[in-house]
Amino acid sequence: MSVATSSSQTSPTAAQSDPNTLGWMQGLPPPQDRTVAFADSSFRNFPELRWAWSNIRQLVPTVNVWRGAGPASVLPRADHDIGASASVTMDGRPMTFARMLEETYSDGIAVLHRGRLIYERYFGALKPHKPHIAMSVTKSFTGTLAGILISEGRIDPQAPVTDYLPEMKSSAFGDARVREVMDMTTGLEYTEVYTDRNSHVWALRRANGMAPLEPGYDGPTTNFDFLCVQKKQGEHGRAFAYKTVNTDVLAWICRRASGLTLAELLSERIWQPIGAEEDAHYHVDRVGTESGGGGLSTTLRDLARFGETMRNHGRFNGRQIVPGSVVEDIARGGDPEKFKPAGYTTLPGASYRNQWWVTHNAHGAYMARGIHGQGIYVDPKAEMVIARYASHPAAGNVANDPVTLPAYMALAKDLMAGG
Amino acid sequence: MSVATSSSQTSPTAAQSDPNTLGWMQGLPPPQDRTVAFADSSFRNFPELRWAWSNIRQLVPTVNVWRGAGPASVLPRADHDIGASASVTMDGRPMTFARMLEETYSDGIAVLHRGRLIYERYFGALKPHKPHIAMSVTKSFTGTLAGILISEGRIDPQAPVTDYLPEMKSSAFGDARVREVMDMTTGLEYTEVYTDRNSHVWALRRANGMAPLEPGYDGPTTNFDFLCVQKKQGEHGRAFAYKTVNTDVLAWICRRASGLTLAELLSERIWQPIGAEEDAHYHVDRVGTESGGGGLSTTLRDLARFGETMRNHGRFNGRQIVPGSVVEDIARGGDPEKFKPAGYTTLPGASYRNQWWVTHNAHGAYMARGIHGQGIYVDPKAEMVIARYASHPAAGNVANDPVTLPAYMALAKDLMAGG
């Protein structure tokens, strides 16, 4: 299977693009050619983004997700250098776990086995106490929160979206059901092509505050206004199509159903109960709306805590945080037939359920995935959780997956074999 | 003594302007007439600012001041309702401590007596775990950090500013000494009139990111660039004149002398050692520079911890955090003759030293002060510390002082009498 990783092959390596070595935002003040700025969008360039994804709060307004006043939960340690764990990439190259980390521009990796932190490394601009932007990993938090609210009877997944958001009546979501939004099977005109500035995802970014507004801009300036003008294309419920606006609509449903902001909801239902080590944060639009589709930043260890909560059927830190039925629904996955037409060559047989990617592989692994290689990988059979932050030059996992996914599976097998 | 409080008399009362009652930034999404925005500067209007000062992070980019990984230090409690403590305002009105809080738009107050938290109240949009913008109280943190670096021999207060910042040679600071910057006795063209948008303080805000840029703006876009073009007027060393740029220059000297950002320096030297309960944060300019003159936000309790550290000669949480000599230098104060010409009618006989306001009253009280009524009041003789956050409609303490200062002194006497 030949999956081109051309963009990473022509980019500087992880070592060459190390933000500390290059001196991005260093110096008092940093020299102009080492400044990472929001106004000119340079924060999205490579290698600038290697600094930016660990420092997004310095570039845009944010809202805190409070960890609560108590102590952080204990993550028991059992150091085990799995750097030499061997795998073969999808295009046939021999690989080790440590080399995989470097080749895919990891900023940090935490591996838990049977609840113990066996391997933890930081690279680039990331440090244990610093949050890194999770981007679309955010979606899996939103989906899990929605699952919790469903289990409490506050959201009915079969109900029309307009039961919660009557303002969306004349939008694409006017005849969609919550379940279709959760599983991204809505039919939308909206496109999500990160490399095309004319793609709708860029309009979403302008509206939600993650892209600067050009002079004379007269489009929507809030997340909500953008969602309300989305147009339908095709049918709802037929096929999976990865479109971030679904998650933003789901986040609105969660707010309406709970009466809380997304930051309050995440703090109350997940961040405080898991005993997070540090506050998380969301970037916000011009009226304080969190981006539920991509705006969360967390520390690596707190990402690992959430992954371990999922692996452990929703129990962590001595309490049931996510109902077991919500986790099982996610782990069981969605309909691979609806997923297939989307053409993810690196994810054969997979499905998408409640904002999680489900592999349906021999270990029943499922994932949260961000476009620069951020992720949570839960392998129930191997009792393994991998949390990873990264700043890959390519926006999209097609460059990551051929290297990372075989490495994760190989490590799972090593751990099961006691290796 | 008649000190007009006209602006507060014509403004809605604290109860009438309560941001929760008025519904600022409430609703999903908030209605347009209840939105507090950065782009149109509405966040600086009253009563919008009553929401904004407790939520500044949702409006501008910020950088974290890490509290460290350990537990928060214990603030022993000994509840004592001092709300009835009676005083007489400078214009002769009978007052109680509780009424003072309301009349001066307090968002939170914490009173420590002999190291115990005897009184703690929250109002408006503030909560115990939420940071509130300290504005010019920030200066006293910068001055204390500079004092620490002086005591370590990293800064020489008699040295020219250009020893640390050669780039400022052709600016107003080109022939100033560090001591003159610390005590704000530089002679500068810069003016600080908050109510006049043509005053230099507004140009500073545009440069440091705390005011939006108008279309076609071609002035400085960073803190550092703004400082480098300041012009001299009059002589250095002659008289105190309150001008925030001094503190921003001092912050640059601290960065150069320590090799750290201001956020790192504050975290390392004060925030971690005092066992702060929550991270603090600074707002930053377009190249990540913290505003050392006004950009810090902290929780009320952490502000109280810092005040208690000062009262206790720099010791807190079981360790010497600020050298005793640094605290004593501040408490001893500066030269009241240099302070007098500035004409602060509410502060007769006072002085300014190392970015602190020193009353030279019978109790030797000294203060950190922010323009909307934020403050730390240290009364060594009464063994009392008051930390306060507020969102007074008037930008300037001339409306606060006539009510607050007599109330603080009356409370000090009550506490000394065992009342």
Coordinates of N, CA and C in Angstrom, one line a residue, chain B residues 6 20 23 61 66 77 90 121 160 193 197 205 272 280 292 295 300 303 365 380 393 395 412 415 419:
Chain B
S6 N -18.4 62.4 41.5 CA -19.5 62.6 40.6 C -19.8 61.5 39.7
N20 N -24.3 39.9 36.4 CA -25.2 38.7 36.3 C -26.7 39.2 36.2
G23 N -27.2 40.4 32.8 CA -27.1 39.4 31.8 C -26.0 39.6 30.7
P61 N -5.4 37.9 23.8 CA -4.4 36.8 24.1 C -3.7 37.0 25.4
W66 N 2.4 30.1 35.6 CA 2.2 28.7 36.2 C 2.3 28.7 37.7
R77 N -8.3 30.1 58.1 CA -9.5 30.9 58.2 C -9.9 31.1 59.7
M90 N -14.0 60.7 53.6 CA -13.2 61.9 53.6 C -14.1 63.1 53.4
R121 N -15.4 38.0 50.5 CA -16.7 38.2 49.8 C -16.5 38.3 48.3
P160 N 22.7 53.2 34.4 CA 21.8 53.7 33.3 C 20.9 52.6 32.8
V193 N -3.8 60.0 30.8 CA -5.1 60.5 31.1 C -6.1 59.5 30.5
R197 N -8.8 59.9 24.8 CA -8.3 58.9 23.8 C -7.0 59.4 23.1
R205 N -1.8 51.4 24.9 CA -2.7 50.3 24.8 C -2.8 49.7 23.4
Q272 N 5.0 30.2 42.2 CA 5.2 28.9 42.8 C 5.6 28.9 44.3
A280 N -1.9 32.5 37.3 CA -2.3 33.9 37.0 C -2.0 34.0 35.5
G292 N 3.8 44.4 31.7 CA 4.3 44.5 33.1 C 3.8 45.7 33.9
G295 N -1.0 44.3 33.0 CA -1.6 43.1 32.3 C -1.9 41.9 33.2
L300 N -8.4 36.5 43.7 CA -8.3 37.4 44.9 C -7.5 36.7 46.0
L303 N -3.9 37.1 45.3 CA -3.4 38.5 45.6 C -3.2 38.7 47.1
A365 N 1.3 52.1 56.5 CA 0.7 51.3 55.5 C 1.2 51.6 54.1
P380 N 1.2 47.2 58.4 CA 2.1 46.4 59.2 C 1.8 46.5 60.7
P393 N -16.8 52.5 38.1 CA -17.0 53.2 36.8 C -15.9 54.2 36.5
A395 N -12.2 55.6 36.1 CA -10.9 55.1 36.0 C -9.9 56.0 36.8
A412 N -8.5 48.6 60.6 CA -7.2 48.3 61.3 C -7.3 48.6 62.8
L415 N -9.4 46.1 64.6 CA -8.7 44.8 64.7 C -7.7 44.9 65.8
G419 N -11.6 44.2 68.1 CA -13.0 44.3 67.7 C -13.3 43.5 66.5

